[in-house]
Amino acid sequence: MLYFNSSNRLVLRDATVADVVSSKTTVTDNAWHQVAVTKNGASVHLYIDGVDQTGSVANQPLQNNTLPLTIGQSSNTAFWNGRIDDVSLYRRDLSATEIKAHYDKGTSTPAPTPAPTPSPDPVIGAAGDIACDPADTEYNGGLGTSIRCRQKYTSDLTVNSGLSGVLTLGDEQYEDGTYNKFQTVYNATWGRAIQLSRPAVGNHEYLTSGASGYFDYFNGVGNATGRAGARGKGYYSFDVGTWHVIAINSNCSAVGGCYAGSAQETWVHNDLASHPNKCTLAYWHHPRFTSGPAGNSGNMGPIWTDLYNANADVILSAHDHHYERFAPQTPGQVADSSRGIREFVVGTGGKSLVGWASTIQPNSQVRNSSSYGILRMTLHSSGYDWKFVPAAGSSFTDSGSGSCH
């Protein structure tokens, strides 16, 4: 990483190990500067504005690793408060003459900085029922088969695809969500988007006591809280753009129930009251309504009612391993285009796919049980667009738009 130390000298550091080189001069003038660092074995040089300003040097080897290169680190011991432009990396160490030529070429007065363009509306991706157990007969070293264990291919849709967030809808890691299985399968696939991820916990995670593997993976081993919410609760909320988003734990027996007046239902009711955003999305594992074999989750009725009374807009669930989209509806399954909540069941994260129950639920508009993929949602200030994006080997898609209440 490259940063300023407490003496205002530039430092190249091998993160968590030691400093490699620091400049012999300080930089305090709040002006633009060219900085270059070269390393070839024990030979290390640090240049500022084309001039070699190498100060103290530690013959610190830089080991191959997967950590990011951080330029402009800021922490309690590394200081940075500025802007960076025109970063270049080379496979060899440049000579002092080459670095000076780079500097001389770029010293002309730059054009005025244009006004920033408005940021695009955020896009989230969502799916549940994701990573096969490594002992699954169709795991195939992580490659899966054409019909099962497709977590690698669905995860490709979450990486470098312009997402602002990834909502995982439970049963992230089969069969029992141990920490070792999370590290072996989930981490190598959907874990590539961990920095964007906000998970909801599924029933398979609770096949390990207290869903400890799930909380250890997403929050850090032994940590009481983190990106998966408080250990022992698993429900929390956050904002994405102008939207309020609520992650709920539908494993009701694990959190003292989901009935009216339960700890989680009371928290949801209060959270909605304190976040009167125009647009609200909630997500959990067990769907309140589904045409799949798992059946409707009556336990989630009181929380659905809270969301409806607060004019929430979208609910995402999984558990049934297929895709289903419902028209906006009331808690009693009456179509309601003015205040109804639209539900998506997106159990297409990779583990397996299932078909349909004998009875299709009211207001079910679109169903597919042959394609893996994720649901992408663009969250506008007063509405949303959705698109089901199929993974490699699948072809189904579904798209549309809705307005917030």
Coordinates of C-alpha atoms in Angstrom, one line a residue:
M1 CA 0.0 0.0 0.0
L2 CA 1.1 3.6 -0.6
Y3 CA 0.3 6.2 2.1
F4 CA 1.6 9.1 4.1
N5 CA 3.0 8.5 7.6
S6 CA 2.7 10.8 10.6
S7 CA 5.7 12.8 9.3
N8 CA 4.0 13.6 5.9
R9 CA 6.5 11.3 4.1
L10 CA 5.3 8.9 1.4
V11 CA 5.6 5.3 2.4
L12 CA 5.3 2.1 0.4
R13 CA 4.4 -0.7 2.8
D14 CA 3.9 -4.5 2.6
A15 CA 0.6 -4.5 4.4
T16 CA 0.6 -6.0 7.9
V17 CA 4.4 -6.8 7.5
A18 CA 6.7 -3.8 7.3
D19 CA 7.6 -0.6 5.4
V20 CA 9.5 -1.1 2.2
V21 CA 10.6 2.5 1.4
S22 CA 9.8 6.1 2.5
S23 CA 10.5 9.4 0.9
K24 CA 13.3 11.7 2.3
T25 CA 11.1 14.7 1.7
T26 CA 7.7 15.7 3.0
V27 CA 4.7 16.6 0.9
T28 CA 2.4 19.2 2.5
D29 CA 1.5 21.7 -0.3
N30 CA -1.9 20.3 -1.3
A31 CA -0.8 20.3 -5.0
W32 CA -0.8 17.6 -7.6
H33 CA 2.4 15.4 -7.7
Q34 CA 3.6 12.5 -9.7
V35 CA 4.7 9.6 -7.5
A36 CA 6.6 6.5 -8.8
V37 CA 8.0 3.5 -6.9
T38 CA 10.2 0.8 -8.4
K39 CA 11.5 -2.4 -6.8
N40 CA 13.9 -5.0 -8.3
G41 CA 15.2 -7.3 -5.6
A42 CA 16.9 -5.2 -3.0
S43 CA 17.0 -2.1 -5.2
V44 CA 14.1 0.2 -4.3
H45 CA 13.5 3.8 -5.4
L46 CA 10.7 6.3 -4.7
Y47 CA 10.3 9.3 -7.0
I48 CA 8.3 12.5 -6.6
D49 CA 7.8 14.7 -9.6
G50 CA 10.5 12.8 -11.6
V51 CA 13.2 13.2 -8.9
D52 CA 14.5 10.3 -6.8
Q53 CA 13.5 11.1 -3.3
T54 CA 14.4 7.7 -1.8
G55 CA 14.8 7.8 1.9
S56 CA 15.0 4.9 4.3
V57 CA 14.8 1.5 2.5
A58 CA 14.1 -1.9 4.1
N59 CA 15.1 -4.9 2.0
Q60 CA 11.6 -6.3 2.4
P61 CA 10.6 -9.0 0.0
L62 CA 7.1 -8.7 -1.5
Q63 CA 5.5 -12.1 -1.5
N64 CA 2.9 -13.2 -4.1
N65 CA -0.5 -12.9 -2.5
T66 CA -4.2 -12.1 -3.3
L67 CA -4.4 -8.9 -1.2
P68 CA -5.5 -5.8 -3.0
L69 CA -3.0 -3.0 -3.9
T70 CA -4.1 0.0 -1.9
I71 CA -3.1 3.4 -3.1
G72 CA -4.1 6.1 -0.7
Q73 CA -4.6 4.1 2.5
S74 CA -6.3 5.9 5.4
S75 CA -6.4 4.6 9.0
N76 CA -5.3 5.6 12.4
T77 CA -1.6 5.2 11.4
A78 CA -1.8 5.8 7.6
F79 CA -3.0 9.1 6.3
W80 CA -4.6 10.1 3.1
N81 CA -6.9 13.0 2.3
G82 CA -6.7 13.7 -1.4
R83 CA -7.4 12.6 -5.0
I84 CA -5.6 10.1 -7.3
D85 CA -5.5 10.1 -11.0
D86 CA -3.8 8.2 -13.8
V87 CA -2.5 5.0 -12.1
S88 CA -0.1 2.7 -14.1
L89 CA 1.4 -0.6 -13.2
Y90 CA 4.4 -2.1 -15.0
R91 CA 5.8 -5.6 -15.2
R92 CA 9.4 -4.3 -14.8
D93 CA 11.1 -1.5 -12.9
L94 CA 11.3 1.8 -15.0
S95 CA 14.6 3.6 -15.1
A96 CA 15.0 7.1 -13.6
T97 CA 15.1 8.5 -17.2
E98 CA 11.8 6.9 -18.1
I99 CA 10.1 8.2 -14.9
K100 CA 11.4 11.7 -15.5
A101 CA 10.1 11.6 -19.1
H102 CA 6.7 10.5 -17.8
Y103 CA 6.7 13.5 -15.5
D104 CA 7.8 16.0 -18.1
K105 CA 5.1 14.8 -20.5
G106 CA 2.4 15.3 -17.9
T107 CA 3.3 18.8 -16.5
S108 CA 1.1 20.8 -18.9
T109 CA -1.8 22.6 -17.3
P110 CA -4.7 20.2 -17.1
A111 CA -8.2 21.1 -18.4
P112 CA -10.7 22.1 -15.7
T113 CA -12.3 19.2 -14.0
P114 CA -15.8 18.7 -15.4
A115 CA -18.8 18.6 -13.2
P116 CA -19.5 15.0 -12.0
T117 CA -22.2 13.2 -13.7
P118 CA -25.0 12.0 -11.5
S119 CA -24.5 8.5 -10.1
P120 CA -26.7 5.8 -11.7
D121 CA -29.4 4.3 -9.5
P122 CA -28.1 1.3 -7.5
V123 CA -28.6 -2.2 -8.8
I124 CA -28.8 -5.2 -6.5
G125 CA -28.7 -8.9 -7.3
A126 CA -30.5 -11.6 -5.3
A127 CA -30.9 -15.4 -5.1
G128 CA -31.0 -18.1 -2.5
D129 CA -30.4 -21.9 -2.2
I130 CA -26.9 -21.6 -3.4
A131 CA -23.9 -23.7 -2.7
C132 CA -23.8 -27.5 -2.8
D133 CA -22.2 -29.6 0.0
P134 CA -18.7 -30.6 -1.2
A135 CA -19.8 -34.2 -0.5
D136 CA -22.7 -33.9 -3.0
T137 CA -22.5 -36.6 -5.7
E138 CA -22.8 -33.9 -8.3
Y139 CA -20.4 -31.4 -6.8
N140 CA -17.7 -32.4 -9.3
G141 CA -14.9 -30.5 -7.8
G142 CA -17.0 -27.3 -7.7
L143 CA -17.9 -27.4 -11.4
G144 CA -21.3 -29.2 -10.8
T145 CA -23.2 -30.9 -13.5
S146 CA -25.6 -29.5 -16.2
I147 CA -28.5 -29.8 -13.7
R148 CA -27.2 -29.4 -10.2
C149 CA -24.5 -27.6 -8.1
R150 CA -24.4 -24.6 -10.4
Q151 CA -23.1 -22.2 -7.7
K152 CA -20.0 -21.3 -9.7
Y153 CA -22.1 -20.1 -12.7
T154 CA -24.6 -18.1 -10.8
S155 CA -21.8 -16.5 -8.8
D156 CA -20.3 -15.3 -12.1
L157 CA -23.4 -13.0 -12.4
T158 CA -22.4 -11.2 -9.2
V159 CA -18.8 -10.4 -10.0
N160 CA -17.8 -7.3 -12.0
S161 CA -21.4 -6.8 -13.1
G162 CA -22.2 -3.4 -11.8
L163 CA -24.0 -4.4 -8.7
S164 CA -24.2 -2.2 -5.6
G165 CA -25.3 -5.0 -3.4
V166 CA -25.9 -8.8 -3.3
L167 CA -28.8 -10.1 -1.2
T168 CA -28.5 -13.8 -0.5
L169 CA -31.9 -15.3 0.4
G170 CA -30.9 -18.1 2.8
D171 CA -29.5 -21.7 2.5
E172 CA -26.3 -20.1 1.3
Q173 CA -24.3 -23.3 2.1
Y174 CA -25.6 -26.9 2.0
E175 CA -26.2 -29.3 3.7
D176 CA -25.6 -27.9 7.1
G177 CA -23.8 -24.6 6.8
T178 CA -20.6 -25.5 8.7
Y179 CA -17.8 -22.9 8.6
N180 CA -15.5 -25.3 6.8
K181 CA -18.1 -25.9 4.0
F182 CA -18.6 -22.1 3.7
Q183 CA -14.9 -21.7 3.2
T184 CA -14.6 -24.6 0.8
V185 CA -17.6 -24.0 -1.6
Y186 CA -19.4 -20.7 -0.9
N187 CA -16.3 -18.6 -0.4
A188 CA -14.8 -19.7 -3.8
T189 CA -18.0 -18.8 -5.7
W190 CA -20.4 -16.3 -4.2
G191 CA -17.8 -15.3 -1.6
R192 CA -16.1 -13.4 -4.4
A193 CA -18.8 -10.8 -3.9
I194 CA -18.6 -10.8 -0.1
Q195 CA -17.9 -7.1 0.1
L196 CA -21.3 -6.4 -1.5
S197 CA -23.2 -9.2 0.4
R198 CA -26.0 -8.8 2.9
P199 CA -27.3 -12.3 3.7
A200 CA -30.5 -13.7 5.1
V201 CA -30.2 -17.0 7.0
G202 CA -31.9 -20.2 5.8
N203 CA -33.0 -23.4 7.5
H204 CA -29.9 -25.4 6.4
E205 CA -27.6 -23.0 8.2
Y206 CA -29.4 -23.9 11.5
L207 CA -28.5 -27.6 11.0
T208 CA -25.3 -26.3 12.7
S209 CA -26.2 -25.2 16.2
G210 CA -27.1 -21.6 16.3
A211 CA -26.2 -21.2 12.6
S212 CA -22.7 -20.7 14.0
G213 CA -21.0 -21.5 10.7
Y214 CA -23.1 -18.8 8.9
F215 CA -22.4 -16.1 11.5
D216 CA -18.7 -17.1 11.7
Y217 CA -18.4 -16.8 7.9
F218 CA -20.2 -13.5 7.3
N219 CA -19.4 -11.7 10.6
G220 CA -16.0 -13.2 11.4
V221 CA -15.2 -16.1 13.7
G222 CA -16.7 -15.4 17.1
N223 CA -17.8 -11.9 16.3
A224 CA -21.1 -10.8 17.9
T225 CA -22.2 -8.8 14.9
G226 CA -21.3 -7.9 11.3
R227 CA -22.8 -8.0 7.8
A228 CA -25.2 -10.8 8.8
G229 CA -26.6 -8.9 11.8
A230 CA -26.3 -9.8 15.4
R231 CA -25.5 -13.4 16.2
G232 CA -28.6 -15.1 17.6
K233 CA -30.9 -12.7 15.7
G234 CA -30.0 -12.5 12.0
Y235 CA -32.3 -9.6 11.3
Y236 CA -31.2 -6.1 10.5
S237 CA -31.8 -3.2 8.1
F238 CA -29.9 -0.8 5.9
D239 CA -30.4 1.6 3.1
V240 CA -29.4 1.2 -0.6
G241 CA -29.7 4.5 -2.4
T242 CA -33.1 6.0 -1.4
W243 CA -34.5 2.5 -0.5
H244 CA -34.8 1.0 3.0
V245 CA -34.0 -2.7 3.0
I246 CA -34.8 -5.1 5.8
A247 CA -33.3 -8.6 6.2
I248 CA -35.5 -10.8 8.3
N249 CA -34.9 -14.2 9.9
S250 CA -37.8 -16.6 8.9
N251 CA -36.4 -19.4 11.1
C252 CA -39.0 -18.2 13.6
S253 CA -38.3 -20.8 16.3
A254 CA -34.6 -19.7 16.4
V255 CA -35.5 -16.2 17.3
G256 CA -38.4 -16.6 19.7
G257 CA -41.1 -16.6 17.1
C258 CA -42.5 -14.3 14.3
Y259 CA -45.9 -13.8 15.8
A260 CA -47.3 -10.3 16.6
G261 CA -45.5 -9.1 19.7
S262 CA -42.5 -11.3 19.3
A263 CA -39.1 -9.7 19.6
Q264 CA -38.5 -9.8 15.8
E265 CA -41.9 -8.7 14.8
T266 CA -41.8 -5.8 17.3
W267 CA -38.4 -4.8 15.9
V268 CA -39.7 -4.9 12.3
H269 CA -42.7 -2.8 13.3
N270 CA -40.5 -0.2 15.0
D271 CA -37.9 -0.2 12.2
L272 CA -40.6 0.5 9.6
A273 CA -41.9 3.3 11.7
S274 CA -38.5 4.9 12.0
H275 CA -37.7 4.6 8.3
P276 CA -40.5 6.3 6.3
N277 CA -38.7 5.9 3.0
K278 CA -40.9 6.0 -0.1
C279 CA -39.5 2.6 -1.2
T280 CA -39.0 -0.4 1.0
L281 CA -37.8 -3.9 0.3
A282 CA -37.7 -6.9 2.7
Y283 CA -36.2 -10.3 2.2
W284 CA -36.0 -13.6 4.1
H285 CA -35.8 -17.3 3.3
H286 CA -39.2 -19.0 3.7
P287 CA -41.7 -17.5 1.3
R288 CA -45.0 -16.3 2.6
F289 CA -46.6 -17.4 -0.6
T290 CA -45.3 -20.0 -3.1
S291 CA -46.7 -22.4 -5.7
G292 CA -43.9 -24.8 -4.9
P293 CA -43.8 -27.9 -2.7
A294 CA -42.6 -26.1 0.4
G295 CA -46.0 -24.4 0.7
N296 CA -46.9 -21.0 2.2
S297 CA -45.2 -19.9 5.4
G298 CA -48.0 -18.9 7.6
N299 CA -45.4 -17.9 10.3
M300 CA -44.5 -14.9 8.2
G301 CA -48.0 -13.5 8.1
P302 CA -47.7 -11.0 10.9
I303 CA -44.5 -9.5 9.4
W304 CA -46.0 -9.4 5.9
T305 CA -48.9 -7.5 7.5
D306 CA -46.5 -5.0 9.1
L307 CA -44.8 -4.4 5.8
Y308 CA -48.2 -4.0 4.0
N309 CA -49.4 -1.5 6.6
A310 CA -46.2 0.5 6.2
N311 CA -46.6 0.5 2.4
A312 CA -43.6 -1.6 1.6
D313 CA -43.1 -2.5 -2.0
V314 CA -41.1 -5.7 -2.6
I315 CA -40.4 -9.0 -0.7
L316 CA -37.8 -11.5 -1.9
S317 CA -37.6 -15.1 -0.7
A318 CA -36.3 -18.5 -1.7
H319 CA -36.5 -22.0 -0.1
D320 CA -38.5 -23.4 -3.0
H321 CA -35.8 -24.0 -5.7
H322 CA -37.3 -22.1 -8.6
Y323 CA -38.4 -18.6 -9.8
E324 CA -41.8 -17.2 -9.2
R325 CA -43.2 -13.7 -9.5
F326 CA -46.4 -12.6 -7.9
A327 CA -48.6 -9.6 -8.7
P328 CA -48.8 -7.0 -5.9
Q329 CA -51.2 -8.4 -3.2
T330 CA -52.5 -7.9 0.3
P331 CA -51.7 -10.1 3.3
G332 CA -54.8 -12.1 2.4
Q333 CA -53.7 -12.8 -1.2
V334 CA -56.1 -10.3 -2.8
A335 CA -54.7 -8.5 -5.8
D336 CA -54.0 -4.9 -4.9
S337 CA -52.3 -2.7 -7.6
S338 CA -52.4 0.4 -5.4
R339 CA -50.8 -0.8 -2.1
G340 CA -50.0 -4.5 -2.6
I341 CA -46.6 -6.0 -2.1
R342 CA -44.9 -7.8 -5.0
E343 CA -43.2 -11.0 -4.0
F344 CA -40.4 -12.8 -5.9
V345 CA -39.3 -16.4 -5.0
V346 CA -35.7 -16.7 -6.2
G347 CA -34.4 -20.1 -5.1
T348 CA -32.3 -20.4 -8.2
G349 CA -28.8 -19.8 -6.7
G350 CA -27.3 -23.1 -7.8
K351 CA -28.0 -26.0 -5.5
S352 CA -30.9 -27.7 -7.4
L353 CA -34.2 -27.0 -9.0
V354 CA -37.7 -28.2 -8.1
G355 CA -41.1 -28.1 -9.7
W356 CA -44.6 -27.0 -8.6
A357 CA -47.3 -28.1 -6.2
S358 CA -50.6 -29.3 -7.5
T359 CA -52.2 -25.9 -6.7
I360 CA -50.9 -22.6 -8.1
Q361 CA -51.2 -19.8 -5.7
P362 CA -53.5 -16.7 -6.4
N363 CA -51.7 -13.8 -8.2
S364 CA -48.8 -16.0 -9.4
Q365 CA -47.8 -14.3 -12.7
V366 CA -44.6 -16.0 -13.9
R367 CA -43.0 -19.3 -13.0
N368 CA -39.9 -21.2 -14.1
S369 CA -38.2 -24.3 -12.7
S370 CA -35.6 -25.0 -15.3
S371 CA -33.1 -22.1 -15.1
Y372 CA -30.5 -21.0 -12.6
G373 CA -29.8 -17.4 -12.2
I374 CA -30.2 -14.2 -10.1
L375 CA -32.8 -11.4 -9.9
R376 CA -31.3 -8.0 -10.7
M377 CA -33.3 -5.0 -9.4
T378 CA -32.6 -1.4 -10.3
L379 CA -33.7 0.7 -7.3
H380 CA -35.0 4.1 -8.6
S381 CA -36.1 6.9 -6.3
S382 CA -39.8 6.1 -6.9
G383 CA -39.8 2.7 -8.5
Y384 CA -37.9 -0.3 -9.6
D385 CA -37.0 -2.5 -12.6
W386 CA -36.4 -6.2 -12.3
K387 CA -34.8 -8.7 -14.6
F388 CA -34.1 -12.4 -14.0
V389 CA -30.7 -13.0 -15.5
P390 CA -30.0 -16.7 -16.4
A391 CA -26.6 -18.3 -15.6
A392 CA -24.5 -20.0 -18.2
G393 CA -26.4 -23.1 -19.4
S394 CA -29.8 -21.6 -18.6
S395 CA -32.0 -19.4 -20.9
F396 CA -35.2 -18.2 -19.1
T397 CA -35.6 -14.5 -18.3
D398 CA -38.3 -12.2 -16.9
S399 CA -38.3 -8.5 -16.7
G400 CA -40.6 -5.5 -15.9
S401 CA -41.0 -2.4 -13.7
G402 CA -43.0 -1.3 -10.7
S403 CA -43.7 1.9 -8.8
C404 CA -43.3 2.5 -5.1
H405 CA -46.3 3.3 -2.9

